[in-house]
Structure formats: C-alpha cells, structure tokens
Amino acid sequence: MNKNYIIPNEWSIIEDGFDAENVEASESLFSIGNGSMGQRANFEEDYSGKTFQGSYIGGIYYPDKTRVGWWKNGYPEYFAKVLNALNWIGIHIQINQTNFDLNTCEISNFKRELNMKGGWLSRSFNAVLPSGEEIEVATKRFISVKYNETGAIQYSIKAVNFSGEITFSPYLDAGIENEDSNYNEYFWETIQIIEGENQGCILSKTLKTEFHVGTSMRVSFAMDNQEVQPRQEIAIQEKSLTYFYKLSVLKGETATIYKYGSYVSSLNYKNEELIDAAINNVSKAKEIGFETLLKEQIKSWNEIWHTADIVIDGDVKAQQGIRFNIFQLNQTYMGTDARLNIGPKGFTGEKYGGSTYWDTEAYCIPFYMATKDASVAKNLLLYRYNQLGKAIENAEKLGFKNGAALYPMVTMNGEECHNEWEITFEEIHRNGAMVYGIYNYVNFTQDFEYIAKNGLEVMIAIARFWHQRANYSAAKDQYVILGVTGPNEYENNINNNFYTNYLAKWCIEYTVECLNKVKHEFVEDFERIVEKTNLTAEETYKWLEVADNMYFPFDEEKNVFLQQDGFLDKEIIPVAQLPKSERPINQKWSWDRILRSCYIKQADVLQGMFLFENKFSPEEIERHFDFYEPITVHESSLSPCIHSILASSIDRIPKAYEQYLRTARLDLDDYNHEVHEGCHITSMAGTWMAVVQGFGGMRVWEDGILNFNPQIPKEWKSYSFTINFRGTIIKVYKSQKDCKFFNESEKEISLFVNNKKISIPSNKLVTV
Ligand code: BGC
C-alpha cells in the first residue's frame, strides 16, 4: 500500500495519478456524507479491480447473529451492522459497444479531489479503452446537506479520438452485501421495482429489522452543455433496474449524464409513502438542477465552516489534516436527529458496525458542543436518555435490580450488540462516560434544566448500577470493583481499574449533588423523578457509603495510582526499547503475551486525569504522565489525542505536538495501514480537542467559566479556532508573538486567559 500519496492542500484532499493499489484507501478518504447518509468514494463506472463498495443510511441496520464458538449466558445475541445500502451511483458505460472498465484502460492525468470547503468530490482523467478509443472524463458528485435524502452526480465524457456512440446505463442495484456479514447472509429483500421515464425506484426492506427503504434515481443528459433527451430502454432484473441511453458523439464533443439519487426510509415515512417520497426527491433535484444544487451545497458548507474551522498557518499538511477531521465529523453527524449517533467509522466503512460506542460521550460531544448550536449535543444526550429502558434491561439480563442501568458498549437501539465477549463486555467504564457527557454539556451550556428533565433519570440508574456492581472487601475494609476491563483493552478481567473505580465514585457523588439541586430548584421534576424511580434518601446514603469508601490501587514508593491491582508485578520495559519489528504488538504478538505485558493500548489512568484534570495537581498529572506514557503503545486511535492534551496541560508542547501529529493525519497518512477499511471518525474529535483543549487550553469546569491558556508548537506560525459558546461566536488566534480574541456577537463576554479575567465587547478584537 502506497502511503503519503495525498497531495498537501489547505482545503482539498487530492490524489494525483492513478494507482490501483490506492483505490480502496481512496474510497475511504474521499468518502462523502451529510450526517444522515454517506458513501465511500466508489467509482460510478464499472471497475473490475479491487474495491470496497459502501453506501450507508444512518439508523438502518441489521442484527447479525453473533458468531462465537462457546455460548455463555449474557452474550449479546447479535452484532448490529449498519447496512451497505442499495447502489444508486452506478452508471455502466459503453464506448462504441466496448464496456468501459477503468481497470482495463490505460489511464493518464488522473486527478481526484475532495473539496472540503464546498463539500463535493470530483475526478478527471483520460482513458484509452482496449479497443483504442480515448475518452476524457470529468465527474462531480455530492450528497446534499440541504436536501438530506438526496445526492447528485455530473458525469461527462469527451470523445478525444473518435466519433461514434456512447451508451450510458444508469442503474439502481439492490443486490448489495456487507463484507463483514458473520454468516454470509444477504440482508435486503427487494419488494418492488418501479420504472418510469428517466426515473425509477426500488423499494426494499431489511430482513429481521424490517426497515423499508426507497431508493430512487432520475437522469438527464446534455451534449456540449445543451440538454438532450436520448431514447430510453429499460431492463428490470430481480434486484436491479437499468436504463440504457445511446448518444452519438463527434470527435471533440462532450456527452454528459446527470444522475440524482435519493434514499428515504421508514424511519421518516410510512411504508406506503416511500416510493412517492423517493421519486419526489429526485424529480425536485432535477428541477433545481445540478449547478444550483451545487451552489446550495457550497453555501451549506460555508455555514458549517464559519463556526467550525481551525486555521493553521505555516504547515499545509497540518492544515489539511485538521480540516479533514472537521469535515469528516460533520459528514458523519449533523445533530438534527436524536435517533442517530456517531459510528467510529462514520459512513466510510463497515468496521465497528456503524454502532454507537462510549466514543460519543468521551470524545465527540466536546466538538459538536463547541462548533454547533447546543441542541446538537443535547440530541446526543437524548439519544441515551431515549435508550434508558434498554440500558435497564441490559443490566437486568446480567442480574442487576431496582432500575440499575448498564449502557451498552456497542449499540444501535439501546441493546448491547458487540461481537467480542471478554474485551468489550467487561468495559463497564462506559457507564461513567454517559454521566460525564451530561456533566460536560451542562458545564458548557449551563443548561441545568436538561438534568432536571432528562439527565437525572439516567444518572440515578447508573448510580444504582455502581452501587450494586461494587462490593465490600472485608480484607481492605473498602469497596472494590472486580472483573472489569478498563479503556486499556490489553488487560482483561482485572480488579480495581483506577479509571473505572474513580468514575464510579464520581458518578455517585455527582448524581447526589444534582439530586439536591433539582430538589430545590426543580421541585416538580424532583417529585416526578422520585415517584418514577422509587428513590429514597436511604438509598442515596447507601450509594454514598460506596463512593466515600472506594478503593484505589496506589503505590507509595512511586507515588502513582496503579492502573489496577497488581500492575507493578509486571515487567516494566519502556516501549522505546521494543524493536520496531515487533510493533504494533497487536499484529506481532500473541494475545497471551500482550495480556501479561505492561503495554497499554490507550490512555487509561491518564484518561481519568484528562476527564477530571481539575481534581489533580499539575505535579500529580506530570508524575502519572511520566509513568504511563512511556509504556503506552497508542494502538487505539483514541490514545494520542488524550496524551497530546495532557502534555499541553503540563507545558510539554514538543511532546504534545509529537502526539498531535499521530492523530491529525492518522488516516491521510494511513499510520495504521488500515485506512482502506474506513476512516477513524471518533478519534477525529480527539484531534479537534488536541488543538482547542490542548494547545488552546480551553476549559469549562463546574463554575461554568470559560478559560483559555493558549500555547503554540514552534512548527506553526499561528493557529486560530472558532467556538460557539452559549450562542456567542468567539475566535481565538495565537501566533508565536500574539494572542487575540474576537467576539463575533452582539453581547460582551467575559472569560479567563492564563488565569486573568478579560472582557471582550461585542464585535471587538482584544489582544492579550
Ligand atoms: C478502542 C475503544 C473504542 C473502539 C471504537 C477500540 O479500539 O479501544 O476504546 O471504543 O475502538 O472506537
């Protein structure tokens, strides 16, 4: 696999020259989406080389039966898969009756661009077919942000050295499979195929989950930019609908097909409305026209960038990297629908099943909260609130009682649905992230009402879980939490994971604190909640007994909290002493060797210090950083960002920068040799945090006050970012010499910079 083939550019991802080896990686990197749906950058024309087809609709999944050798009680019954949906982008092409397959052509001048500023994807190239005809191809495609069920393609072919016939055969294909199917099952059933003049639709449903989806297409044509209407022929097969249009071209002429496609699903329509809705979407798109749709698309993305952009001056690759991350995060989730969430691979691949992980609360909420309206982060919280019943069921299945909730590690609808038993199942720390997400949101937005209306019920159920999950150890005369896996998945079934115990204690304390506040400030809600949950004061005293007496493994000599009981029995050898040939250890070592080694996959104790930095002194953070970072292999994409932020907080900017580089271009430079499977979307939110919270030092703790402590790596001339703080747009600029704040709003704002209070009048720039 070729690495580093992406051409540095501030606003675009560019591939120059065709290399079949890069096709699958580029399909991931050039993916497009609009938060509701998305697709890999598969070619429209036929391609018989290696490719990974992918087009996904948010919320449309299949419960694939879990594949395990030895079933145990409590196993999740299925692993949810976001479905590879029907293909609406495809266009078979024939040039003088020869099939145009890019894999069999001589290709020159190949250029692919993902324009992040405007949210569109283009390709241009010359191809000589085996039969000798040379064509010049130019394509443009986007998934509309404004009309979020619709996408559009412009596909032009110029006859370079021949006069003759070009046949465009646009099609809809329902014969689509998932590569990651556990039992090679087919997940879709075709219900109806509807043909029409220049437009058509396939109505299908997913097996088991019975989501109904209408997929439609509408086409139009132009010769040298003049609209033409060639004669249409139709072929309907069991799972596909294809139209054929023949256009005569003279040498030098350009034939263009416009293809509009749409997905509509039973998430938003009644089943019987789907065909009309799908057809309406594409007819409307055709009426608006490709150029106008594109203009609207550029406008939508301009608005997104206005409150989300990060500008880095003096380092084009860093600039491209951070914009790519911000772009992909927006393509994955726009925040308008509380039924959707952020899959670790977004709409760029099948891995992780497109499901929701703790990644959302631990990594993604800060990005969406600070770059969008508060309703977006609130929708992410409501997603979990709406799944509380299922989280209580999950806990009941495992033997917990009295309304205790265990949120799933992996989910689509609230049910636990992971594929890997030991690792994922024991990661009960995710329950703490649910509460942390609420805490983070409330500090940032000051929307405490959310806790009274929704959050508190989630928090009570989680406090109940921790109370029951911890047990009293007579030997220690303290409470312990046994048999868990921390964020570091290279240790399983351990006792007293510092991170988990810390979160458990904190969750209980924070819940009780919020209960008291709701009791006094939202009396009606308090009464409603107490009645609904049967909560008594006595019960909360029992929770507090556990929280007050929680055990934390600690080593006096090293003066550090230990990741878990017995951690120091391990042979501690820094990662730097491992031969390069043995890295990454998850590919080179046996699982047995990994489990007993000291190597940490991702921040664990340090993840706790990141979340609760205000509860630890800088010296404590430094000491723990120095102990744990050297034995961390960062083999989760979620690891370097946390280390980068902590390094910034202890004024180690070179180290912070080193870790930042590992996260910012993880996919563009394919550090993990796996970008062909899809991009690491949730870690992209960590990259954003590494700039805003790391270098920019942005914090909002319980007092609700906004703080900054901007620092800058020596490699950058300057950087700036924008945040939406409670409706006030603030731009922060930091160069090697200056630090400036611009208040782009109608009201004055006060904030702290390097611990000093400053006020910025409306629409004014203040230099600090
Ligand atoms: C990480 C988990 C994460 C998951 C999905 C794993 O490799 O260890 O913490 O939730 O990926 O991103």
mmCIF file of C-alpha atoms and ligand atoms in Angstrom, residues 344 352 357-359 409 427 487 489 601-602 636 638 682, ligand 1:
data_model
loop_
_atom_site.group_PDB
_atom_site.id
_atom_site.type_symbol
_atom_site.label_atom_id
_atom_site.label_comp_id
_atom_site.label_asym_id
_atom_site.label_seq_id
_atom_site.Cartn_x
_atom_site.Cartn_y
_atom_site.Cartn_z
ATOM 1 C CA PRO A 344 -16.381 5.028 14.950
ATOM 2 C CA TYR A 352 -17.480 -1.321 14.214
ATOM 3 C CA TYR A 357 -19.684 3.452 21.403
ATOM 4 C CA TRP A 358 -18.556 5.322 24.524
ATOM 5 C CA ASP A 359 -16.526 7.308 21.979
ATOM 6 C CA MET A 409 -20.579 -0.694 24.892
ATOM 7 C CA GLU A 427 -15.751 -2.384 29.823
ATOM 8 C CA PRO A 487 -10.160 1.619 28.469
ATOM 9 C CA GLU A 489 -8.153 -3.308 26.232
ATOM 10 C CA LYS A 601 -3.234 0.216 24.345
ATOM 11 C CA GLN A 602 -4.682 3.637 25.112
ATOM 12 C CA SER A 636 -6.076 2.713 19.632
ATOM 13 C CA LEU A 638 -8.238 7.318 20.633
ATOM 14 C CA THR A 682 -14.336 9.340 16.559
HETATM 15 C C1 BGC B 1 -10.976 1.209 21.449
HETATM 16 C C2 BGC B 1 -12.258 1.529 22.189
HETATM 17 C C3 BGC B 1 -13.208 2.208 21.229
HETATM 18 C C4 BGC B 1 -13.409 1.378 19.967
HETATM 19 C C5 BGC B 1 -14.227 2.103 18.933
HETATM 20 C C6 BGC B 1 -11.291 0.352 20.239
HETATM 21 O O1 BGC B 1 -10.116 0.064 19.545
HETATM 22 O O2 BGC B 1 -10.085 0.521 22.285
HETATM 23 O O3 BGC B 1 -11.987 2.384 23.286
HETATM 24 O O4 BGC B 1 -14.437 2.420 21.853
HETATM 25 O O5 BGC B 1 -12.154 1.087 19.388
HETATM 26 O O6 BGC B 1 -13.598 3.289 18.539
#
